[in-house]
Amino acid sequence: MCGIFAYLNYNVNKERRYILQVLFNGLRRLEYRGYDSAGVSIDSSSSDSSSSSSSQNYIFCPPPLVFRREGNIESLVKSVYQEVSETDLNLEESFSIHAGIAHTRWATHGEPAPRNSHPQSSGDGNEFLVVHNGVITNYEVLKETLVRHGFTFESETDTEVIPKLAKFVFDKANEEDDQTVTFSQVVLEVMRHLEGAYALIFKSRHYPNELIACKRGSPLLLGVKELMEGRSNGSAFHDEKFLSKNDFPKELFLSSDANALVEHTKKVLVIEDGEVVHLKDGGVSILKFDDDKGKHGRSLSRPASVQRALSVLEMEVEQINKGNYEHYMQKEIHEQPESLKTTMRGRLIRGGSCKAKTVLLGGLKDHLKTIRRSRRIVFIGCGTSYNAALAARPILEELSGVPVTMEIASDLLDRQGPIYREDTAVFVSQSGETADTLLALEYALENGALCVGITNTVGSAIARHTHCGIHINAGCEIGVASTKAYTSQIVVMAMLALAIGGDTISNQARREAIIDGLFDLPNNVREVLKLDQEMKDLAKLLVAEQSLLVFGRGYNYATALEGALKVKEVALMHSEGILAGEMKHGPLALVDENLPIVVIATRDACFSKQQSVIQQLHARKGRLIVMCSKGDANAVGPGGSCRVIEVPQVEDCLQPVVNIIPLQLLAYHLTVLRGFNVDQPRNLAKSVTTQ
């Protein structure tokens, strides 16, 4: 969804050109999240930091500059430099202190247009500016109130009410109170009126060289980079110095995503819901929003500061670069042998002939007994994460003996489906910030279920709020269409099944075979990646098609759903994953000699049934593409009656990991051949942080 980024340099001289470049590059690191417009705000001239302590001196601070543009970030960059060339703005002007904000917008309220782009303003003079990720659900009520007080609105966004509400609060406080109102008091009062999910950064000419960030639901991080020579990188920022004001030169960053921070610093603070982070005079104050404070009194609330510790990002800049690949999706498909190794590293134990083969999941070890005693296990996710859980459901049922049910997060919330104290609810999300999954997690916690998180993002909301969990450790995934996270999720859930069923003697041989299969899986994935050219050739045959059906069953019903999802989301071709057992209940009517149909028929318990499906489709002159295990080409397509894709055979519960790779490659090559944006599909976002 939307991406927000801010950069504040303190006691270190930076030219306006450099500040703009930092803001633009921050947005480039966030564009994979999906967007349709972008904007930045910088100061029009240098401000004396001594004036920032008094709100009455804002008149001496010129209005900040705001640049907004529909389209991609490069369009924004071009328009900014064009505007600068037409004015007397000096790009070489140096600032010892400066606060800039930037935003990529994914339209929710109002069409993509400059007036709807962020930063949104309080009105003439840009007294308050806001960038926002999320949705304000009560914005219409707030808008009506502000209109009655004389405010006029220029955009159709829900965000515009926020800076205007800040101006209203500021003006009201100065009318009623002789004391100077602080920036944080204004923001806390604004938060008290907002409903919905949001991450916000405020900038104001009343408070030059200050920024305030706050959040409820949407992700937000603070990055800290000290520039003093001779200070240790590991301990440069102790908590007390982190919170205190000092004159050490430093750079501070705010971002929706660690990807935009890692090239600057690895020292970050994951901002929690309800926290207000105030950057001022080289210090960072963290306040905790209390909705009850100030509700009944006239004066604005003044909460005390809280202390938080910085954490260290465990990622490298190289992870967010394309390397030698044309696109992130292509890179991430080909990274899967290594990402699977990383997912399993330290978790699989395969001793000598006398030692049992086991799985060690440290994040679950204290809760395994509770999970085994569960009334049922409920998988909850959206999109690709839901498909990964569906692929793992059969092996979890087989090894644990516990009933497993599947829930799409939004549907669970719509139905208010029953969740019991005796349930184990497993929340699957690549980002760990998916809005519907987070709301379902809150619902499950309220109902007393044991909540387990499976996510790729350390420190994400799901990782923090579940009772226990497993990080899939797939590495940074930039492409909107999930590839390596999907396969790592399946592997993690297979290991979860092994851990839960680990004390069952009757399943020992089966468990050991799966563990052996997991060890061999990266090599099998490497083998199937050799089909790249074959899938490119197939894509050339299908490039002009309008529709594609994918049939699967058993473990590979999820593969059919996920393969179809990949094709529709990046190649923009209608595709549908269908449970093969339902073929005769409607889908068979679509079959003719023109419609391409993929049938997944690798060796497992459902193989003979899939052979029957192939025969029935062939009898109706279906245009078949069959995926089968190596050596089975004649068994599935006698006489060369269909196009065959042969893949390595692995343990049945791991076969979905191998089988999805050709479909990922097909989707990728179809997209390139059709001329669409592989990494940023139309209308889609990487992390869905709004409902």
PDB file of N, CA, C and O in Angstrom, residues 592-654:
ATOM      1  N   ASP A 592     -13.061 -26.522 -24.644  1.00  0.00           N
ATOM      2  CA  ASP A 592     -13.118 -26.672 -26.098  1.00  0.00           C
ATOM      3  C   ASP A 592     -11.688 -26.718 -26.626  1.00  0.00           C
ATOM      4  O   ASP A 592     -10.732 -26.743 -25.843  1.00  0.00           O
ATOM      5  N   GLU A 593     -11.530 -26.704 -27.937  1.00  0.00           N
ATOM      6  CA  GLU A 593     -10.194 -26.864 -28.516  1.00  0.00           C
ATOM      7  C   GLU A 593      -9.339 -25.599 -28.411  1.00  0.00           C
ATOM      8  O   GLU A 593      -8.147 -25.616 -28.738  1.00  0.00           O
ATOM      9  N   ASN A 594      -9.930 -24.496 -27.955  1.00  0.00           N
ATOM     10  CA  ASN A 594      -9.196 -23.225 -27.908  1.00  0.00           C
ATOM     11  C   ASN A 594      -8.703 -22.844 -26.511  1.00  0.00           C
ATOM     12  O   ASN A 594      -7.662 -22.192 -26.380  1.00  0.00           O
ATOM     13  N   LEU A 595      -9.440 -23.217 -25.482  1.00  0.00           N
ATOM     14  CA  LEU A 595      -9.105 -22.786 -24.124  1.00  0.00           C
ATOM     15  C   LEU A 595      -7.922 -23.585 -23.575  1.00  0.00           C
ATOM     16  O   LEU A 595      -8.011 -24.814 -23.442  1.00  0.00           O
ATOM     17  N   PRO A 596      -6.796 -22.942 -23.247  1.00  0.00           N
ATOM     18  CA  PRO A 596      -5.666 -23.680 -22.663  1.00  0.00           C
ATOM     19  C   PRO A 596      -5.975 -24.114 -21.231  1.00  0.00           C
ATOM     20  O   PRO A 596      -6.508 -23.334 -20.432  1.00  0.00           O
ATOM     21  N   ILE A 597      -5.635 -25.365 -20.926  1.00  0.00           N
ATOM     22  CA  ILE A 597      -5.918 -25.933 -19.610  1.00  0.00           C
ATOM     23  C   ILE A 597      -4.647 -26.598 -19.081  1.00  0.00           C
ATOM     24  O   ILE A 597      -4.070 -27.459 -19.741  1.00  0.00           O
ATOM     25  N   VAL A 598      -4.219 -26.192 -17.880  1.00  0.00           N
ATOM     26  CA  VAL A 598      -3.087 -26.832 -17.214  1.00  0.00           C
ATOM     27  C   VAL A 598      -3.645 -27.840 -16.216  1.00  0.00           C
ATOM     28  O   VAL A 598      -4.506 -27.501 -15.391  1.00  0.00           O
ATOM     29  N   VAL A 599      -3.155 -29.072 -16.287  1.00  0.00           N
ATOM     30  CA  VAL A 599      -3.545 -30.102 -15.321  1.00  0.00           C
ATOM     31  C   VAL A 599      -2.290 -30.545 -14.568  1.00  0.00           C
ATOM     32  O   VAL A 599      -1.296 -30.932 -15.184  1.00  0.00           O
ATOM     33  N   ILE A 600      -2.347 -30.479 -13.250  1.00  0.00           N
ATOM     34  CA  ILE A 600      -1.212 -30.896 -12.424  1.00  0.00           C
ATOM     35  C   ILE A 600      -1.442 -32.349 -12.036  1.00  0.00           C
ATOM     36  O   ILE A 600      -2.389 -32.672 -11.312  1.00  0.00           O
ATOM     37  N   ALA A 601      -0.566 -33.225 -12.535  1.00  0.00           N
ATOM     38  CA  ALA A 601      -0.775 -34.674 -12.355  1.00  0.00           C
ATOM     39  C   ALA A 601       0.538 -35.341 -11.974  1.00  0.00           C
ATOM     40  O   ALA A 601       0.966 -36.310 -12.619  1.00  0.00           O
ATOM     41  N   THR A 602       1.172 -34.835 -10.938  1.00  0.00           N
ATOM     42  CA  THR A 602       2.390 -35.486 -10.443  1.00  0.00           C
ATOM     43  C   THR A 602       2.011 -36.680  -9.569  1.00  0.00           C
ATOM     44  O   THR A 602       0.874 -36.789  -9.100  1.00  0.00           O
ATOM     45  N   ARG A 603       2.970 -37.580  -9.322  1.00  0.00           N
ATOM     46  CA  ARG A 603       2.703 -38.832  -8.612  1.00  0.00           C
ATOM     47  C   ARG A 603       2.380 -38.590  -7.144  1.00  0.00           C
ATOM     48  O   ARG A 603       3.197 -38.104  -6.379  1.00  0.00           O
ATOM     49  N   ASP A 604       1.157 -38.913  -6.778  1.00  0.00           N
ATOM     50  CA  ASP A 604       0.738 -38.930  -5.379  1.00  0.00           C
ATOM     51  C   ASP A 604      -0.523 -39.774  -5.299  1.00  0.00           C
ATOM     52  O   ASP A 604      -0.874 -40.471  -6.273  1.00  0.00           O
ATOM     53  N   ALA A 605      -1.229 -39.718  -4.180  1.00  0.00           N
ATOM     54  CA  ALA A 605      -2.412 -40.569  -4.000  1.00  0.00           C
ATOM     55  C   ALA A 605      -3.520 -40.240  -4.993  1.00  0.00           C
ATOM     56  O   ALA A 605      -4.421 -41.055  -5.223  1.00  0.00           O
ATOM     57  N   CYS A 606      -3.475 -39.037  -5.594  1.00  0.00           N
ATOM     58  CA  CYS A 606      -4.537 -38.610  -6.508  1.00  0.00           C
ATOM     59  C   CYS A 606      -4.166 -38.820  -7.981  1.00  0.00           C
ATOM     60  O   CYS A 606      -4.910 -38.395  -8.874  1.00  0.00           O
ATOM     61  N   PHE A 607      -3.021 -39.457  -8.247  1.00  0.00           N
ATOM     62  CA  PHE A 607      -2.515 -39.537  -9.618  1.00  0.00           C
ATOM     63  C   PHE A 607      -3.496 -40.225 -10.562  1.00  0.00           C
ATOM     64  O   PHE A 607      -3.777 -39.731 -11.663  1.00  0.00           O
ATOM     65  N   SER A 608      -4.057 -41.357 -10.148  1.00  0.00           N
ATOM     66  CA  SER A 608      -4.974 -42.088 -11.036  1.00  0.00           C
ATOM     67  C   SER A 608      -6.228 -41.269 -11.332  1.00  0.00           C
ATOM     68  O   SER A 608      -6.771 -41.318 -12.444  1.00  0.00           O
ATOM     69  N   LYS A 609      -6.677 -40.502 -10.338  1.00  0.00           N
ATOM     70  CA  LYS A 609      -7.851 -39.648 -10.564  1.00  0.00           C
ATOM     71  C   LYS A 609      -7.531 -38.542 -11.570  1.00  0.00           C
ATOM     72  O   LYS A 609      -8.370 -38.177 -12.398  1.00  0.00           O
ATOM     73  N   GLN A 610      -6.308 -38.012 -11.486  1.00  0.00           N
ATOM     74  CA  GLN A 610      -5.920 -36.974 -12.440  1.00  0.00           C
ATOM     75  C   GLN A 610      -5.764 -37.548 -13.849  1.00  0.00           C
ATOM     76  O   GLN A 610      -6.036 -36.856 -14.839  1.00  0.00           O
ATOM     77  N   GLN A 611      -5.327 -38.796 -13.929  1.00  0.00           N
ATOM     78  CA  GLN A 611      -5.278 -39.444 -15.248  1.00  0.00           C
ATOM     79  C   GLN A 611      -6.671 -39.496 -15.870  1.00  0.00           C
ATOM     80  O   GLN A 611      -6.842 -39.263 -17.070  1.00  0.00           O
ATOM     81  N   SER A 612      -7.662 -39.778 -15.028  1.00  0.00           N
ATOM     82  CA  SER A 612      -9.044 -39.822 -15.515  1.00  0.00           C
ATOM     83  C   SER A 612      -9.503 -38.444 -15.977  1.00  0.00           C
ATOM     84  O   SER A 612     -10.180 -38.309 -17.007  1.00  0.00           O
ATOM     85  N   VAL A 613      -9.123 -37.411 -15.231  1.00  0.00           N
ATOM     86  CA  VAL A 613      -9.471 -36.035 -15.607  1.00  0.00           C
ATOM     87  C   VAL A 613      -8.876 -35.695 -16.974  1.00  0.00           C
ATOM     88  O   VAL A 613      -9.548 -35.117 -17.845  1.00  0.00           O
ATOM     89  N   ILE A 614      -7.609 -36.075 -17.169  1.00  0.00           N
ATOM     90  CA  ILE A 614      -6.933 -35.796 -18.445  1.00  0.00           C
ATOM     91  C   ILE A 614      -7.671 -36.482 -19.594  1.00  0.00           C
ATOM     92  O   ILE A 614      -7.889 -35.885 -20.664  1.00  0.00           O
ATOM     93  N   GLN A 615      -8.080 -37.751 -19.374  1.00  0.00           N
ATOM     94  CA  GLN A 615      -8.797 -38.485 -20.422  1.00  0.00           C
ATOM     95  C   GLN A 615     -10.112 -37.799 -20.778  1.00  0.00           C
ATOM     96  O   GLN A 615     -10.465 -37.676 -21.964  1.00  0.00           O
ATOM     97  N   GLN A 616     -10.834 -37.340 -19.761  1.00  0.00           N
ATOM     98  CA  GLN A 616     -12.121 -36.685 -20.022  1.00  0.00           C
ATOM     99  C   GLN A 616     -11.942 -35.366 -20.753  1.00  0.00           C
ATOM    100  O   GLN A 616     -12.723 -35.024 -21.647  1.00  0.00           O
ATOM    101  N   LEU A 617     -10.905 -34.616 -20.386  1.00  0.00           N
ATOM    102  CA  LEU A 617     -10.642 -33.351 -21.069  1.00  0.00           C
ATOM    103  C   LEU A 617     -10.183 -33.599 -22.500  1.00  0.00           C
ATOM    104  O   LEU A 617     -10.573 -32.881 -23.430  1.00  0.00           O
ATOM    105  N   HIS A 618      -9.376 -34.640 -22.684  1.00  0.00           N
ATOM    106  CA  HIS A 618      -8.886 -34.984 -24.023  1.00  0.00           C
ATOM    107  C   HIS A 618     -10.044 -35.421 -24.922  1.00  0.00           C
ATOM    108  O   HIS A 618     -10.084 -35.073 -26.120  1.00  0.00           O
ATOM    109  N   ALA A 619     -10.996 -36.154 -24.338  1.00  0.00           N
ATOM    110  CA  ALA A 619     -12.153 -36.624 -25.112  1.00  0.00           C
ATOM    111  C   ALA A 619     -12.996 -35.461 -25.620  1.00  0.00           C
ATOM    112  O   ALA A 619     -13.703 -35.599 -26.632  1.00  0.00           O
ATOM    113  N   ARG A 620     -12.914 -34.338 -24.944  1.00  0.00           N
ATOM    114  CA  ARG A 620     -13.666 -33.137 -25.345  1.00  0.00           C
ATOM    115  C   ARG A 620     -12.779 -32.138 -26.091  1.00  0.00           C
ATOM    116  O   ARG A 620     -13.073 -30.950 -26.130  1.00  0.00           O
ATOM    117  N   LYS A 621     -11.653 -32.675 -26.624  1.00  0.00           N
ATOM    118  CA  LYS A 621     -10.715 -31.890 -27.438  1.00  0.00           C
ATOM    119  C   LYS A 621     -10.104 -30.722 -26.670  1.00  0.00           C
ATOM    120  O   LYS A 621      -9.820 -29.661 -27.238  1.00  0.00           O
ATOM    121  N   GLY A 622      -9.919 -30.908 -25.379  1.00  0.00           N
ATOM    122  CA  GLY A 622      -9.303 -29.868 -24.567  1.00  0.00           C
ATOM    123  C   GLY A 622      -7.868 -29.601 -24.981  1.00  0.00           C
ATOM    124  O   GLY A 622      -7.136 -30.527 -25.368  1.00  0.00           O
ATOM    125  N   ARG A 623      -7.452 -28.361 -24.899  1.00  0.00           N
ATOM    126  CA  ARG A 623      -6.081 -27.959 -25.243  1.00  0.00           C
ATOM    127  C   ARG A 623      -5.237 -28.086 -23.977  1.00  0.00           C
ATOM    128  O   ARG A 623      -5.159 -27.175 -23.160  1.00  0.00           O
ATOM    129  N   LEU A 624      -4.593 -29.237 -23.809  1.00  0.00           N
ATOM    130  CA  LEU A 624      -4.022 -29.605 -22.510  1.00  0.00           C
ATOM    131  C   LEU A 624      -2.527 -29.323 -22.394  1.00  0.00           C
ATOM    132  O   LEU A 624      -1.755 -29.521 -23.339  1.00  0.00           O
ATOM    133  N   ILE A 625      -2.161 -28.857 -21.207  1.00  0.00           N
ATOM    134  CA  ILE A 625      -0.765 -28.722 -20.785  1.00  0.00           C
ATOM    135  C   ILE A 625      -0.676 -29.466 -19.458  1.00  0.00           C
ATOM    136  O   ILE A 625      -1.309 -29.065 -18.471  1.00  0.00           O
ATOM    137  N   VAL A 626       0.038 -30.576 -19.414  1.00  0.00           N
ATOM    138  CA  VAL A 626       0.042 -31.437 -18.234  1.00  0.00           C
ATOM    139  C   VAL A 626       1.393 -31.365 -17.533  1.00  0.00           C
ATOM    140  O   VAL A 626       2.446 -31.529 -18.167  1.00  0.00           O
ATOM    141  N   MET A 627       1.365 -31.127 -16.233  1.00  0.00           N
ATOM    142  CA  MET A 627       2.568 -31.181 -15.415  1.00  0.00           C
ATOM    143  C   MET A 627       2.609 -32.536 -14.733  1.00  0.00           C
ATOM    144  O   MET A 627       1.659 -32.922 -14.037  1.00  0.00           O
ATOM    145  N   CYS A 628       3.698 -33.271 -14.950  1.00  0.00           N
ATOM    146  CA  CYS A 628       3.786 -34.615 -14.389  1.00  0.00           C
ATOM    147  C   CYS A 628       5.180 -34.864 -13.834  1.00  0.00           C
ATOM    148  O   CYS A 628       6.107 -34.068 -14.042  1.00  0.00           O
ATOM    149  N   SER A 629       5.335 -35.963 -13.112  1.00  0.00           N
ATOM    150  CA  SER A 629       6.640 -36.357 -12.596  1.00  0.00           C
ATOM    151  C   SER A 629       7.507 -36.867 -13.744  1.00  0.00           C
ATOM    152  O   SER A 629       7.003 -37.365 -14.759  1.00  0.00           O
ATOM    153  N   LYS A 630       8.823 -36.748 -13.580  1.00  0.00           N
ATOM    154  CA  LYS A 630       9.751 -37.187 -14.620  1.00  0.00           C
ATOM    155  C   LYS A 630       9.520 -38.667 -14.959  1.00  0.00           C
ATOM    156  O   LYS A 630       9.407 -39.501 -14.071  1.00  0.00           O
ATOM    157  N   GLY A 631       9.438 -38.949 -16.259  1.00  0.00           N
ATOM    158  CA  GLY A 631       9.239 -40.324 -16.714  1.00  0.00           C
ATOM    159  C   GLY A 631       7.792 -40.698 -16.922  1.00  0.00           C
ATOM    160  O   GLY A 631       7.495 -41.805 -17.383  1.00  0.00           O
ATOM    161  N   ASP A 632       6.852 -39.779 -16.569  1.00  0.00           N
ATOM    162  CA  ASP A 632       5.426 -40.101 -16.677  1.00  0.00           C
ATOM    163  C   ASP A 632       4.766 -39.488 -17.908  1.00  0.00           C
ATOM    164  O   ASP A 632       3.535 -39.472 -18.001  1.00  0.00           O
ATOM    165  N   ALA A 633       5.561 -38.991 -18.852  1.00  0.00           N
ATOM    166  CA  ALA A 633       4.969 -38.302 -20.003  1.00  0.00           C
ATOM    167  C   ALA A 633       4.001 -39.200 -20.769  1.00  0.00           C
ATOM    168  O   ALA A 633       2.902 -38.768 -21.150  1.00  0.00           O
ATOM    169  N   ASN A 634       4.374 -40.454 -20.969  1.00  0.00           N
ATOM    170  CA  ASN A 634       3.487 -41.361 -21.713  1.00  0.00           C
ATOM    171  C   ASN A 634       2.254 -41.739 -20.912  1.00  0.00           C
ATOM    172  O   ASN A 634       1.186 -42.005 -21.477  1.00  0.00           O
ATOM    173  N   ALA A 635       2.382 -41.747 -19.601  1.00  0.00           N
ATOM    174  CA  ALA A 635       1.242 -42.129 -18.754  1.00  0.00           C
ATOM    175  C   ALA A 635       0.164 -41.054 -18.737  1.00  0.00           C
ATOM    176  O   ALA A 635      -1.019 -41.357 -18.554  1.00  0.00           O
ATOM    177  N   VAL A 636       0.574 -39.795 -18.909  1.00  0.00           N
ATOM    178  CA  VAL A 636      -0.419 -38.712 -18.838  1.00  0.00           C
ATOM    179  C   VAL A 636      -0.826 -38.203 -20.218  1.00  0.00           C
ATOM    180  O   VAL A 636      -1.909 -37.603 -20.357  1.00  0.00           O
ATOM    181  N   GLY A 637       0.037 -38.411 -21.218  1.00  0.00           N
ATOM    182  CA  GLY A 637      -0.294 -37.915 -22.555  1.00  0.00           C
ATOM    183  C   GLY A 637       0.092 -38.910 -23.616  1.00  0.00           C
ATOM    184  O   GLY A 637       1.037 -38.681 -24.375  1.00  0.00           O
ATOM    185  N   PRO A 638      -0.602 -40.028 -23.698  1.00  0.00           N
ATOM    186  CA  PRO A 638      -0.229 -41.073 -24.666  1.00  0.00           C
ATOM    187  C   PRO A 638      -0.258 -40.555 -26.101  1.00  0.00           C
ATOM    188  O   PRO A 638      -1.174 -39.844 -26.489  1.00  0.00           O
ATOM    189  N   GLY A 639       0.810 -40.908 -26.820  1.00  0.00           N
ATOM    190  CA  GLY A 639       0.858 -40.528 -28.234  1.00  0.00           C
ATOM    191  C   GLY A 639       1.097 -39.053 -28.456  1.00  0.00           C
ATOM    192  O   GLY A 639       0.775 -38.530 -29.535  1.00  0.00           O
ATOM    193  N   GLY A 640       1.613 -38.380 -27.437  1.00  0.00           N
ATOM    194  CA  GLY A 640       1.894 -36.950 -27.600  1.00  0.00           C
ATOM    195  C   GLY A 640       0.652 -36.115 -27.764  1.00  0.00           C
ATOM    196  O   GLY A 640       0.629 -35.127 -28.500  1.00  0.00           O
ATOM    197  N   SER A 641      -0.439 -36.517 -27.103  1.00  0.00           N
ATOM    198  CA  SER A 641      -1.720 -35.828 -27.262  1.00  0.00           C
ATOM    199  C   SER A 641      -1.785 -34.482 -26.554  1.00  0.00           C
ATOM    200  O   SER A 641      -2.740 -33.731 -26.722  1.00  0.00           O
ATOM    201  N   CYS A 642      -0.796 -34.175 -25.708  1.00  0.00           N
ATOM    202  CA  CYS A 642      -0.804 -32.902 -24.994  1.00  0.00           C
ATOM    203  C   CYS A 642       0.633 -32.443 -24.738  1.00  0.00           C
ATOM    204  O   CYS A 642       1.570 -33.237 -24.847  1.00  0.00           O
ATOM    205  N   ARG A 643       0.788 -31.187 -24.409  1.00  0.00           N
ATOM    206  CA  ARG A 643       2.114 -30.664 -24.045  1.00  0.00           C
ATOM    207  C   ARG A 643       2.400 -31.080 -22.607  1.00  0.00           C
ATOM    208  O   ARG A 643       1.545 -30.926 -21.728  1.00  0.00           O
ATOM    209  N   VAL A 644       3.623 -31.566 -22.351  1.00  0.00           N
ATOM    210  CA  VAL A 644       3.959 -32.101 -21.034  1.00  0.00           C
ATOM    211  C   VAL A 644       5.110 -31.303 -20.418  1.00  0.00           C
ATOM    212  O   VAL A 644       6.081 -30.957 -21.097  1.00  0.00           O
ATOM    213  N   ILE A 645       4.968 -31.006 -19.126  1.00  0.00           N
ATOM    214  CA  ILE A 645       6.034 -30.379 -18.341  1.00  0.00           C
ATOM    215  C   ILE A 645       6.446 -31.386 -17.278  1.00  0.00           C
ATOM    216  O   ILE A 645       5.643 -31.750 -16.408  1.00  0.00           O
ATOM    217  N   GLU A 646       7.670 -31.871 -17.351  1.00  0.00           N
ATOM    218  CA  GLU A 646       8.137 -32.878 -16.396  1.00  0.00           C
ATOM    219  C   GLU A 646       8.940 -32.216 -15.273  1.00  0.00           C
ATOM    220  O   GLU A 646       9.840 -31.416 -15.531  1.00  0.00           O
ATOM    221  N   VAL A 647       8.599 -32.583 -14.028  1.00  0.00           N
ATOM    222  CA  VAL A 647       9.281 -32.019 -12.856  1.00  0.00           C
ATOM    223  C   VAL A 647       9.791 -33.159 -11.975  1.00  0.00           C
ATOM    224  O   VAL A 647       9.289 -34.286 -12.036  1.00  0.00           O
ATOM    225  N   PRO A 648      10.806 -32.896 -11.144  1.00  0.00           N
ATOM    226  CA  PRO A 648      11.305 -33.940 -10.234  1.00  0.00           C
ATOM    227  C   PRO A 648      10.219 -34.386  -9.260  1.00  0.00           C
ATOM    228  O   PRO A 648       9.396 -33.576  -8.815  1.00  0.00           O
ATOM    229  N   GLN A 649      10.232 -35.680  -8.940  1.00  0.00           N
ATOM    230  CA  GLN A 649       9.285 -36.191  -7.950  1.00  0.00           C
ATOM    231  C   GLN A 649       9.907 -36.120  -6.567  1.00  0.00           C
ATOM    232  O   GLN A 649      11.044 -36.536  -6.345  1.00  0.00           O
ATOM    233  N   VAL A 650       9.142 -35.564  -5.610  1.00  0.00           N
ATOM    234  CA  VAL A 650       9.579 -35.467  -4.211  1.00  0.00           C
ATOM    235  C   VAL A 650       8.465 -36.008  -3.330  1.00  0.00           C
ATOM    236  O   VAL A 650       7.439 -36.482  -3.826  1.00  0.00           O
ATOM    237  N   GLU A 651       8.642 -35.963  -2.028  1.00  0.00           N
ATOM    238  CA  GLU A 651       7.575 -36.385  -1.114  1.00  0.00           C
ATOM    239  C   GLU A 651       6.296 -35.613  -1.431  1.00  0.00           C
ATOM    240  O   GLU A 651       6.339 -34.407  -1.705  1.00  0.00           O
ATOM    241  N   ASP A 652       5.162 -36.298  -1.372  1.00  0.00           N
ATOM    242  CA  ASP A 652       3.909 -35.682  -1.825  1.00  0.00           C
ATOM    243  C   ASP A 652       3.617 -34.343  -1.158  1.00  0.00           C
ATOM    244  O   ASP A 652       3.150 -33.395  -1.790  1.00  0.00           O
ATOM    245  N   CYS A 653       3.914 -34.210   0.143  1.00  0.00           N
ATOM    246  CA  CYS A 653       3.599 -32.965   0.843  1.00  0.00           C
ATOM    247  C   CYS A 653       4.536 -31.827   0.451  1.00  0.00           C
ATOM    248  O   CYS A 653       4.241 -30.652   0.723  1.00  0.00           O
ATOM    249  N   LEU A 654       5.665 -32.145  -0.173  1.00  0.00           N
ATOM    250  CA  LEU A 654       6.621 -31.129  -0.634  1.00  0.00           C
ATOM    251  C   LEU A 654       6.493 -30.871  -2.130  1.00  0.00           C
ATOM    252  O   LEU A 654       7.095 -29.926  -2.649  1.00  0.00           O
TER     253      LEU A 654
END
